[in-house]
PDB file of C-alpha atoms in Angstrom:
ATOM      1  CA  MET L 161      -0.120  26.216  17.456  1.00 77.00           C
ATOM      2  CA  SER L 162      -2.287  26.137  14.311  1.00 89.00           C
ATOM      3  CA  LYS L 163      -4.774  23.323  13.736  1.00 90.00           C
ATOM      4  CA  MET L 164      -2.626  21.817  10.974  1.00 91.00           C
ATOM      5  CA  SER L 165       0.492  21.956  13.151  1.00 94.00           C
ATOM      6  CA  TRP L 166      -1.440  20.309  15.970  1.00 95.00           C
ATOM      7  CA  LEU L 167      -2.679  17.564  13.668  1.00 95.00           C
ATOM      8  CA  ARG L 168       0.780  16.889  12.277  1.00 96.00           C
ATOM      9  CA  GLU L 169       2.220  16.712  15.800  1.00 96.00           C
ATOM     10  CA  ARG L 170      -0.560  14.327  16.817  1.00 95.00           C
ATOM     11  CA  ILE L 171      -0.016  12.046  13.814  1.00 96.00           C
ATOM     12  CA  GLU L 172       3.760  11.890  14.193  1.00 96.00           C
ATOM     13  CA  ASN L 173       4.357  11.846  17.945  1.00 95.00           C
ATOM     14  CA  LYS L 174       1.095  10.981  19.715  1.00 93.00           C
ATOM     15  CA  VAL L 175       0.082   8.135  17.402  1.00 93.00           C
ATOM     16  CA  GLY L 176       3.001   7.123  15.172  1.00 94.00           C
ATOM     17  CA  ARG L 177       5.813   7.200  17.723  1.00 94.00           C
ATOM     18  CA  PRO L 178       4.215   4.691  20.181  1.00 92.00           C
ATOM     19  CA  ILE L 179       3.538   2.278  17.310  1.00 92.00           C
ATOM     20  CA  LEU L 180       7.133   2.521  16.080  1.00 93.00           C
ATOM     21  CA  ASP L 181       8.566   2.072  19.579  1.00 92.00           C
ATOM     22  CA  ASN L 182       6.256  -0.759  20.648  1.00 89.00           C
ATOM     23  CA  TYR L 183       5.757  -2.767  17.463  1.00 86.00           C
ATOM     24  CA  CYS L 184       8.547  -1.963  15.012  1.00 87.00           C
ATOM     25  CA  LYS L 185      11.736  -2.635  16.940  1.00 79.00           C
ATOM     26  CA  ARG L 186      14.382  -4.578  15.089  1.00 74.00           C
ATOM     27  CA  LYS L 187      14.866  -8.076  16.454  1.00 71.00           C
ATOM     28  CA  TYR L 188      18.049 -10.087  16.734  1.00 73.00           C
ATOM     29  CA  GLY L 189      18.581 -13.038  14.428  1.00 75.00           C
ATOM     30  CA  THR L 190      17.631 -13.321  10.770  1.00 78.00           C
ATOM     31  CA  PRO L 191      16.398  -9.950   9.459  1.00 86.00           C
ATOM     32  CA  CYS L 192      12.749  -9.853   8.463  1.00 89.00           C
ATOM     33  CA  PRO L 193      10.244  -7.139   7.538  1.00 92.00           C
ATOM     34  CA  ILE L 194       7.870  -5.825  10.175  1.00 92.00           C
ATOM     35  CA  MET L 195       4.411  -6.183   8.640  1.00 91.00           C
ATOM     36  CA  MET L 196       1.626  -3.839   9.706  1.00 88.00           C
ATOM     37  CA  PRO L 197      -0.721  -5.649  10.159  1.00 81.00           C
ATOM     38  CA  PRO L 198       1.047  -9.051  10.494  1.00 72.00           C
ATOM     39  CA  LEU L 199      -1.635 -10.754   8.383  1.00 63.00           C
ATOM     40  CA  PRO L 200      -3.794  -9.272   5.591  1.00 60.00           C
ATOM     41  CA  ALA L 201      -7.256  -8.404   6.870  1.00 57.00           C
ATOM     42  CA  SER L 202      -9.493 -11.395   6.094  1.00 53.00           C
ATOM     43  CA  LYS L 203     -12.224 -10.115   3.793  1.00 54.00           C
ATOM     44  CA  PHE L 204     -13.584 -13.264   2.203  1.00 47.00           C
ATOM     45  CA  ILE L 205     -14.226 -16.792   3.413  1.00 44.00           C
ATOM     46  CA  ASP L 206     -16.188 -18.324   0.529  1.00 48.00           C
ATOM     47  CA  LYS L 207     -14.653 -18.205  -2.949  1.00 52.00           C
ATOM     48  CA  LEU L 208     -16.947 -17.815  -5.943  1.00 47.00           C
ATOM     49  CA  PRO L 209     -16.701 -20.634  -8.529  1.00 53.00           C
ATOM     50  CA  GLU L 210     -14.504 -20.138 -11.585  1.00 55.00           C
ATOM     51  CA  ASP L 211     -16.423 -22.394 -13.995  1.00 51.00           C
ATOM     52  CA  ILE L 212     -19.798 -20.643 -14.170  1.00 53.00           C
ATOM     53  CA  GLU L 213     -20.959 -17.343 -15.625  1.00 56.00           C
ATOM     54  CA  LEU L 214     -21.440 -14.811 -12.854  1.00 48.00           C
ATOM     55  CA  LYS L 215     -24.132 -12.165 -12.973  1.00 53.00           C
ATOM     56  CA  GLY L 216     -25.247  -9.120 -11.032  1.00 52.00           C
ATOM     57  CA  ALA L 217     -23.675  -8.515  -7.647  1.00 51.00           C
ATOM     58  CA  ASN L 218     -21.563 -11.672  -7.963  1.00 54.00           C
ATOM     59  CA  VAL L 219     -19.517 -10.055 -10.750  1.00 56.00           C
ATOM     60  CA  GLN L 220     -18.490  -7.186  -8.491  1.00 64.00           C
ATOM     61  CA  GLU L 221     -17.889  -9.577  -5.613  1.00 64.00           C
ATOM     62  CA  LYS L 222     -15.579 -11.643  -7.851  1.00 66.00           C
ATOM     63  CA  GLU L 223     -13.620  -8.509  -8.777  1.00 69.00           C
ATOM     64  CA  HIS L 224     -13.202  -7.679  -5.089  1.00 72.00           C
ATOM     65  CA  GLN L 225     -12.002 -11.211  -4.397  1.00 78.00           C
ATOM     66  CA  ASP L 226      -9.479 -11.027  -7.241  1.00 77.00           C
ATOM     67  CA  ALA L 227      -8.182  -7.711  -5.883  1.00 81.00           C
ATOM     68  CA  TYR L 228      -7.821  -9.131  -2.379  1.00 84.00           C
ATOM     69  CA  GLU L 229      -6.040 -12.273  -3.623  1.00 86.00           C
ATOM     70  CA  ALA L 230      -3.678 -10.103  -5.663  1.00 90.00           C
ATOM     71  CA  GLU L 231      -2.758  -8.136  -2.532  1.00 90.00           C
ATOM     72  CA  VAL L 232      -2.181 -11.354  -0.595  1.00 89.00           C
ATOM     73  CA  LYS L 233       0.253 -12.569  -3.281  1.00 92.00           C
ATOM     74  CA  VAL L 234       2.288  -9.374  -2.947  1.00 94.00           C
ATOM     75  CA  TYR L 235       2.041  -9.495   0.848  1.00 92.00           C
ATOM     76  CA  ARG L 236       3.552 -12.996   0.885  1.00 91.00           C
ATOM     77  CA  CYS L 237       6.403 -11.897  -1.380  1.00 93.00           C
ATOM     78  CA  ILE L 238       7.254  -8.984   0.893  1.00 94.00           C
ATOM     79  CA  GLU L 239       7.191 -10.944   4.142  1.00 90.00           C
ATOM     80  CA  GLU L 240       9.718 -13.446   2.720  1.00 91.00           C
ATOM     81  CA  MET L 241      12.370 -10.758   2.219  1.00 92.00           C
ATOM     82  CA  GLU L 242      15.192 -11.003   4.763  1.00 90.00           C
ATOM     83  CA  ARG L 243      15.539  -7.289   5.409  1.00 91.00           C
ATOM     84  CA  HIS L 244      14.645  -4.916   8.236  1.00 91.00           C
ATOM     85  CA  TYR L 245      11.846  -3.087   6.439  1.00 94.00           C
ATOM     86  CA  VAL L 246       8.707  -1.570   7.913  1.00 95.00           C
ATOM     87  CA  VAL L 247       5.788  -2.522   5.661  1.00 95.00           C
ATOM     88  CA  ILE L 248       2.410  -0.788   5.872  1.00 95.00           C
ATOM     89  CA  HIS L 249      -0.556  -2.443   4.166  1.00 93.00           C
ATOM     90  CA  GLN L 250      -3.781  -0.610   3.257  1.00 91.00           C
ATOM     91  CA  PHE L 251      -2.536   2.910   3.899  1.00 95.00           C
ATOM     92  CA  GLU L 252      -4.976   5.782   3.445  1.00 94.00           C
ATOM     93  CA  TYR L 253      -5.412   9.386   4.534  1.00 95.00           C
ATOM     94  CA  THR L 254      -8.026  12.128   4.481  1.00 95.00           C
ATOM     95  CA  HIS L 255      -7.871  15.515   2.788  1.00 94.00           C
ATOM     96  CA  GLU L 256      -7.263  17.172   6.155  1.00 94.00           C
ATOM     97  CA  GLN L 257      -4.499  14.742   7.141  1.00 95.00           C
ATOM     98  CA  TYR L 258      -2.806  15.173   3.755  1.00 96.00           C
ATOM     99  CA  SER L 259      -3.031  18.952   4.143  1.00 94.00           C
ATOM    100  CA  ALA L 260      -1.217  18.751   7.487  1.00 95.00           C
ATOM    101  CA  PHE L 261       1.894  17.774   5.509  1.00 96.00           C
ATOM    102  CA  LEU L 262       1.104  19.437   2.168  1.00 93.00           C
ATOM    103  CA  PRO L 263      -0.939  22.553   3.025  1.00 89.00           C
ATOM    104  CA  ASN L 264      -0.678  24.037  -0.485  1.00 83.00           C
ATOM    105  CA  HIS L 265      -1.415  20.919  -2.533  1.00 78.00           C
ATOM    106  CA  GLN L 266      -3.825  21.266  -5.419  1.00 70.00           C
ATOM    107  CA  CYS L 267      -7.080  19.300  -5.420  1.00 66.00           C
ATOM    108  CA  LYS L 268      -8.917  18.547  -8.643  1.00 59.00           C
ATOM    109  CA  LYS L 269     -12.089  18.601  -6.575  1.00 57.00           C
ATOM    110  CA  THR L 270     -12.239  22.234  -5.470  1.00 60.00           C
ATOM    111  CA  LYS L 271     -14.531  21.654  -2.487  1.00 69.00           C
ATOM    112  CA  LYS L 272     -13.262  18.369  -1.101  1.00 75.00           C
ATOM    113  CA  GLN L 273     -14.598  17.712   2.381  1.00 85.00           C
ATOM    114  CA  THR L 274     -12.089  17.952   5.217  1.00 85.00           C
ATOM    115  CA  ARG L 275     -12.464  14.312   6.246  1.00 88.00           C
ATOM    116  CA  GLU L 276     -13.014  12.881   2.797  1.00 92.00           C
ATOM    117  CA  ILE L 277     -10.461  10.250   1.764  1.00 92.00           C
ATOM    118  CA  GLU L 278      -7.750  11.994  -0.253  1.00 93.00           C
ATOM    119  CA  GLY L 279      -5.664   8.978  -1.253  1.00 94.00           C
ATOM    120  CA  GLU L 280      -4.538   5.458  -0.486  1.00 95.00           C
ATOM    121  CA  CYS L 281      -1.716   3.044  -1.137  1.00 96.00           C
ATOM    122  CA  ASP L 282      -1.788  -0.743  -1.010  1.00 95.00           C
ATOM    123  CA  PHE L 283       1.769  -1.161   0.322  1.00 96.00           C
ATOM    124  CA  LEU L 284       4.554   1.052   1.613  1.00 97.00           C
ATOM    125  CA  VAL L 285       7.925  -0.665   2.069  1.00 97.00           C
ATOM    126  CA  VAL L 286      10.141   1.606   4.185  1.00 96.00           C
ATOM    127  CA  GLY L 287      13.888   0.988   4.188  1.00 93.00           C
ATOM    128  CA  ASP L 288      16.659   3.069   5.735  1.00 89.00           C
ATOM    129  CA  GLN L 289      16.930   5.439   2.764  1.00 90.00           C
ATOM    130  CA  PHE L 290      14.077   4.512   0.427  1.00 94.00           C
ATOM    131  CA  VAL L 291      10.356   3.855   0.267  1.00 97.00           C
ATOM    132  CA  ALA L 292       8.726   1.561  -2.284  1.00 97.00           C
ATOM    133  CA  VAL L 293       5.154   2.601  -3.119  1.00 98.00           C
ATOM    134  CA  LEU L 294       3.156  -0.355  -4.435  1.00 98.00           C
ATOM    135  CA  GLU L 295      -0.256  -0.116  -6.041  1.00 97.00           C
ATOM    136  CA  VAL L 296      -1.699  -3.608  -6.591  1.00 96.00           C
ATOM    137  CA  LYS L 297      -4.359  -4.261  -9.227  1.00 94.00           C
ATOM    138  CA  GLY L 298      -6.408  -7.466  -9.227  1.00 92.00           C
ATOM    139  CA  LEU L 299      -7.281  -7.206 -12.922  1.00 91.00           C
ATOM    140  CA  SER L 300      -7.672 -10.544 -14.706  1.00 87.00           C
ATOM    141  CA  LEU L 301      -7.938 -10.657 -18.485  1.00 86.00           C
ATOM    142  CA  GLN L 302     -11.292 -11.625 -19.991  1.00 82.00           C
ATOM    143  CA  TYR L 303      -9.814 -11.996 -23.499  1.00 82.00           C
ATOM    144  CA  THR L 304     -12.146  -9.399 -24.965  1.00 82.00           C
ATOM    145  CA  VAL L 305     -11.558  -6.087 -26.706  1.00 79.00           C
ATOM    146  CA  ASP L 306     -12.206  -4.355 -23.381  1.00 85.00           C
ATOM    147  CA  ASP L 307      -9.057  -5.759 -21.757  1.00 86.00           C
ATOM    148  CA  GLY L 308      -6.844  -2.951 -23.042  1.00 84.00           C
ATOM    149  CA  ILE L 309      -9.295  -0.293 -21.898  1.00 87.00           C
ATOM    150  CA  ARG L 310      -9.553  -1.790 -18.434  1.00 89.00           C
ATOM    151  CA  PHE L 311      -5.757  -2.088 -18.215  1.00 90.00           C
ATOM    152  CA  ASN L 312      -5.345   1.583 -19.184  1.00 89.00           C
ATOM    153  CA  GLY L 313      -7.852   2.587 -16.519  1.00 91.00           C
ATOM    154  CA  CYS L 314      -6.053   0.594 -13.834  1.00 93.00           C
ATOM    155  CA  CYS L 315      -2.703   2.129 -14.764  1.00 92.00           C
ATOM    156  CA  LYS L 316      -4.067   5.677 -14.737  1.00 93.00           C
ATOM    157  CA  SER L 317      -5.797   5.338 -11.372  1.00 95.00           C
ATOM    158  CA  ALA L 318      -2.694   3.678  -9.869  1.00 96.00           C
ATOM    159  CA  GLN L 319      -0.460   6.468 -11.176  1.00 95.00           C
ATOM    160  CA  LYS L 320      -2.603   9.105  -9.480  1.00 95.00           C
ATOM    161  CA  GLN L 321      -2.375   7.312  -6.134  1.00 96.00           C
ATOM    162  CA  ARG L 322       1.365   6.719  -6.567  1.00 97.00           C
ATOM    163  CA  THR L 323       1.975  10.416  -7.252  1.00 96.00           C
ATOM    164  CA  ARG L 324      -0.077  11.550  -4.238  1.00 95.00           C
ATOM    165  CA  THR L 325       1.770   9.203  -1.907  1.00 97.00           C
ATOM    166  CA  ASN L 326       5.152  10.153  -3.396  1.00 97.00           C
ATOM    167  CA  ASP L 327       4.419  13.829  -2.762  1.00 97.00           C
ATOM    168  CA  LEU L 328       3.374  13.017   0.816  1.00 97.00           C
ATOM    169  CA  ILE L 329       6.596  11.111   1.538  1.00 97.00           C
ATOM    170  CA  LYS L 330       8.784  13.833   0.008  1.00 96.00           C
ATOM    171  CA  SER L 331       7.017  16.488   2.089  1.00 96.00           C
ATOM    172  CA  ILE L 332       7.989  14.572   5.254  1.00 96.00           C
ATOM    173  CA  GLU L 333      11.544  13.637   4.268  1.00 94.00           C
ATOM    174  CA  PRO L 334      12.862  15.054   0.949  1.00 93.00           C
ATOM    175  CA  SER L 335      16.074  12.979   1.058  1.00 89.00           C
ATOM    176  CA  MET L 336      14.180   9.672   0.829  1.00 92.00           C
ATOM    177  CA  LYS L 337      14.292   7.957  -2.531  1.00 93.00           C
ATOM    178  CA  VAL L 338      10.788   6.900  -3.593  1.00 96.00           C
ATOM    179  CA  CYS L 339      10.331   3.973  -5.988  1.00 96.00           C
ATOM    180  CA  GLU L 340       6.849   3.571  -7.450  1.00 97.00           C
ATOM    181  CA  PHE L 341       5.327   0.385  -8.878  1.00 97.00           C
ATOM    182  CA  THR L 342       1.971  -0.819 -10.162  1.00 97.00           C
ATOM    183  CA  VAL L 343       1.632  -4.582  -9.754  1.00 97.00           C
ATOM    184  CA  PHE L 344      -0.651  -6.939 -11.732  1.00 96.00           C
ATOM    185  CA  PRO L 345      -0.196 -10.324  -9.988  1.00 95.00           C
ATOM    186  CA  ASN L 346      -2.991 -11.959 -12.018  1.00 93.00           C
ATOM    187  CA  ILE L 347      -1.554 -11.126 -15.456  1.00 92.00           C
ATOM    188  CA  SER L 348       1.595 -12.632 -16.983  1.00 91.00           C
ATOM    189  CA  LYS L 349       3.937 -10.763 -19.302  1.00 87.00           C
ATOM    190  CA  GLU L 350       3.010 -13.145 -22.123  1.00 87.00           C
ATOM    191  CA  GLU L 351      -0.690 -12.436 -21.648  1.00 85.00           C
ATOM    192  CA  ALA L 352       0.010  -8.720 -21.572  1.00 83.00           C
ATOM    193  CA  LYS L 353       1.997  -8.938 -24.787  1.00 79.00           C
ATOM    194  CA  ASP L 354      -0.676 -10.969 -26.606  1.00 77.00           C
ATOM    195  CA  GLN L 355      -3.871  -9.442 -25.269  1.00 75.00           C
ATOM    196  CA  LEU L 356      -3.131  -5.807 -24.481  1.00 75.00           C
ATOM    197  CA  GLU L 357      -2.472  -4.444 -27.939  1.00 71.00           C
ATOM    198  CA  GLU L 358      -5.064  -1.750 -27.260  1.00 67.00           C
ATOM    199  CA  ALA L 359      -3.235  -0.612 -24.138  1.00 70.00           C
ATOM    200  CA  GLU L 360      -1.413   2.689 -24.388  1.00 70.00           C
ATOM    201  CA  GLU L 361       2.243   2.268 -25.354  1.00 70.00           C
ATOM    202  CA  GLN L 362       3.441   4.241 -22.322  1.00 73.00           C
ATOM    203  CA  TYR L 363       2.014   1.509 -20.082  1.00 75.00           C
ATOM    204  CA  ARG L 364       3.037  -1.536 -22.110  1.00 68.00           C
ATOM    205  CA  PHE L 365       6.721  -0.547 -21.913  1.00 76.00           C
ATOM    206  CA  ASP L 366       6.751   1.007 -18.445  1.00 85.00           C
ATOM    207  CA  GLU L 367       9.340  -0.712 -16.216  1.00 89.00           C
ATOM    208  CA  THR L 368       7.458   0.367 -13.090  1.00 94.00           C
ATOM    209  CA  ILE L 369       4.551  -1.874 -14.098  1.00 94.00           C
ATOM    210  CA  LEU L 370       5.098  -5.398 -12.794  1.00 95.00           C
ATOM    211  CA  PHE L 371       3.409  -8.662 -13.778  1.00 94.00           C
ATOM    212  CA  SER L 372       3.078 -12.109 -12.204  1.00 94.00           C
ATOM    213  CA  GLU L 373       6.595 -13.263 -13.213  1.00 94.00           C
ATOM    214  CA  ASP L 374       8.096 -10.228 -11.503  1.00 95.00           C
ATOM    215  CA  LEU L 375       6.896 -11.514  -8.143  1.00 95.00           C
ATOM    216  CA  ASP L 376       9.454 -14.323  -8.459  1.00 93.00           C
ATOM    217  CA  ASN L 377      12.168 -11.667  -8.439  1.00 93.00           C
ATOM    218  CA  PHE L 378      10.424  -9.267  -6.104  1.00 94.00           C
ATOM    219  CA  LYS L 379      13.287  -9.382  -3.620  1.00 93.00           C
ATOM    220  CA  GLY L 380      15.698  -8.294  -6.366  1.00 94.00           C
ATOM    221  CA  ILE L 381      13.444  -5.447  -7.470  1.00 95.00           C
ATOM    222  CA  ILE L 382      13.221  -4.008  -3.957  1.00 94.00           C
ATOM    223  CA  SER L 383      16.958  -4.585  -3.426  1.00 92.00           C
ATOM    224  CA  ARG L 384      17.690  -2.407  -6.460  1.00 92.00           C
ATOM    225  CA  CYS L 385      15.646   0.369  -4.857  1.00 92.00           C
ATOM    226  CA  GLU L 386      17.814   0.061  -1.777  1.00 90.00           C
ATOM    227  CA  LYS L 387      21.108   0.046  -3.703  1.00 88.00           C
ATOM    228  CA  THR L 388      20.245   3.071  -5.828  1.00 86.00           C
ATOM    229  CA  ALA L 389      19.127   4.983  -2.712  1.00 80.00           C
ATOM    230  CA  SER L 390      22.470   4.852  -0.903  1.00 68.00           C
ATOM    231  CA  LEU L 391      23.328   8.307   0.405  1.00 64.00           C
ATOM    232  CA  PRO L 392      26.497   9.544   2.143  1.00 62.00           C
ATOM    233  CA  LEU L 393      24.841   9.526   5.570  1.00 58.00           C
ATOM    234  CA  THR L 394      26.009   8.053   8.838  1.00 55.00           C
ATOM    235  CA  GLY L 395      23.987   5.203  10.286  1.00 56.00           C
ATOM    236  CA  THR L 396      22.694   7.437  13.086  1.00 59.00           C
ATOM    237  CA  VAL L 397      21.468  10.169  10.731  1.00 59.00           C
ATOM    238  CA  SER L 398      19.904   7.635   8.372  1.00 69.00           C
ATOM    239  CA  LYS L 399      18.048   5.945  11.235  1.00 79.00           C
ATOM    240  CA  THR L 400      16.786   9.286  12.569  1.00 87.00           C
ATOM    241  CA  LEU L 401      15.365  10.274   9.185  1.00 88.00           C
ATOM    242  CA  ARG L 402      13.815   6.861   8.669  1.00 92.00           C
ATOM    243  CA  ASP L 403      12.264   6.773  12.136  1.00 94.00           C
ATOM    244  CA  ARG L 404      10.692  10.188  11.700  1.00 95.00           C
ATOM    245  CA  LEU L 405       9.214   9.180   8.372  1.00 96.00           C
ATOM    246  CA  CYS L 406       7.954   5.904   9.859  1.00 96.00           C
ATOM    247  CA  CYS L 407       6.297   7.778  12.722  1.00 96.00           C
ATOM    248  CA  CYS L 408       4.387   9.986  10.292  1.00 97.00           C
ATOM    249  CA  LEU L 409       3.337   7.111   8.011  1.00 97.00           C
ATOM    250  CA  LEU L 410       2.381   4.805  10.880  1.00 96.00           C
ATOM    251  CA  GLY L 411       0.462   7.642  12.505  1.00 95.00           C
ATOM    252  CA  LEU L 412      -1.517   8.237   9.320  1.00 96.00           C
ATOM    253  CA  TRP L 413      -2.183   4.493   9.026  1.00 94.00           C
ATOM    254  CA  CYS L 414      -3.456   4.283  12.599  1.00 91.00           C
ATOM    255  CA  ILE L 415      -5.594   7.415  12.812  1.00 92.00           C
ATOM    256  CA  ASP L 416      -9.224   7.478  11.691  1.00 91.00           C
ATOM    257  CA  GLN L 417     -11.123  10.002   9.599  1.00 92.00           C
ATOM    258  CA  GLN L 418     -12.074  11.934  12.754  1.00 91.00           C
ATOM    259  CA  ASN L 419      -8.370  12.128  13.704  1.00 91.00           C
ATOM    260  CA  SER L 420      -8.883   9.824  16.651  1.00 89.00           C
ATOM    261  CA  TRP L 421      -6.373   7.115  17.516  1.00 77.00           C
ATOM    262  CA  LYS L 422      -7.724   3.746  16.419  1.00 69.00           C
ATOM    263  CA  GLN L 423      -6.916   1.945  19.651  1.00 56.00           C
ATOM    264  CA  TRP L 424      -8.242  -1.240  18.119  1.00 47.00           C
ATOM    265  CA  GLU L 425      -5.595  -1.028  15.396  1.00 49.00           C
ATOM    266  CA  LEU L 426      -2.976  -1.878  18.011  1.00 51.00           C
ATOM    267  CA  ASP L 427      -4.968  -5.026  18.789  1.00 53.00           C
ATOM    268  CA  ILE L 428      -4.968  -6.158  15.151  1.00 51.00           C
ATOM    269  CA  CYS L 429      -1.174  -5.888  15.157  1.00 49.00           C
ATOM    270  CA  SER L 430      -1.178  -9.296  16.830  1.00 49.00           C
ATOM    271  CA  LEU L 431      -1.138 -12.707  15.186  1.00 46.00           C
ATOM    272  CA  SER L 432      -3.655 -14.066  17.722  1.00 49.00           C
ATOM    273  CA  TYR L 433      -6.205 -11.430  16.722  1.00 49.00           C
ATOM    274  CA  CYS L 434      -5.860 -12.264  13.028  1.00 50.00           C
ATOM    275  CA  ILE L 435      -6.295 -15.997  13.669  1.00 46.00           C
ATOM    276  CA  SER L 436      -9.314 -15.395  15.927  1.00 54.00           C
ATOM    277  CA  ASP L 437     -10.853 -13.098  13.320  1.00 54.00           C
ATOM    278  CA  ILE L 438     -10.572 -15.728  10.584  1.00 47.00           C
ATOM    279  CA  SER L 439     -11.867 -18.463  12.909  1.00 50.00           C
ATOM    280  CA  GLU L 440     -14.913 -16.382  13.801  1.00 54.00           C
ATOM    281  CA  LYS L 441     -15.727 -15.718  10.141  1.00 48.00           C
ATOM    282  CA  LEU L 442     -15.347 -19.389   9.321  1.00 44.00           C
ATOM    283  CA  ARG L 443     -17.711 -20.236  12.173  1.00 50.00           C
ATOM    284  CA  ARG L 444     -20.359 -17.819  10.891  1.00 48.00           C
ATOM    285  CA  SER L 445     -20.080 -18.901   7.250  1.00 42.00           C
TER     286      SER L 445
END
């Protein structure tokens, strides 16, 4: 067995399969998504003030906080959907791991290191016959001429990550419909219309770019992905394809850059761990 075949087998069956079997079983009662992890990783305890001018490192810290809060908003929308989805948050993979599924993919960086991060995705929502790829941007408008430039940059970087992840999913299961979205939870459509005149037209009228109002209808947006993905497959075949894809994606989520199984990741798939983690950070702050 070649190294790439070994790595793919490890990701799918040695790492991904136990996670799917132990943590992603459908439960009886009201359908609900299975969130991995069940709470967003707590990154910040203290919030920087909104009413003062920030300088230096605080500016970057504020941007990181805005990005985290934007992801939490989307996370809450997803967990309220009454569907049996598997949802993976903060998904990333190395060049080597990506190559295990796409050995002939082209890299812009000709000498990318084997264990260098190749790509990431903020959310993957896996249904029976579709996957929604969500890139979340925490951009907030500053009402300056730079807003359009910053918006363009966010859209371009998100599109690159969306395309990489789409290609990865299709390499695992070509029959899966992939729906891609870039989400700006901190910007309303009205703000975008008034303030982003400098943004490229392809982004201002792109239906895959969502704003804060779209979160109110997030369930409907994902439901449309599901309806348009209906294929003439039996339930057994559909479940087999979905489970295999889930194993690969969960394996990639739960394997580190050295291709070792993050045993601790199974611990953070518990609500008690998340609560204890936040409590400890509050105690230290």
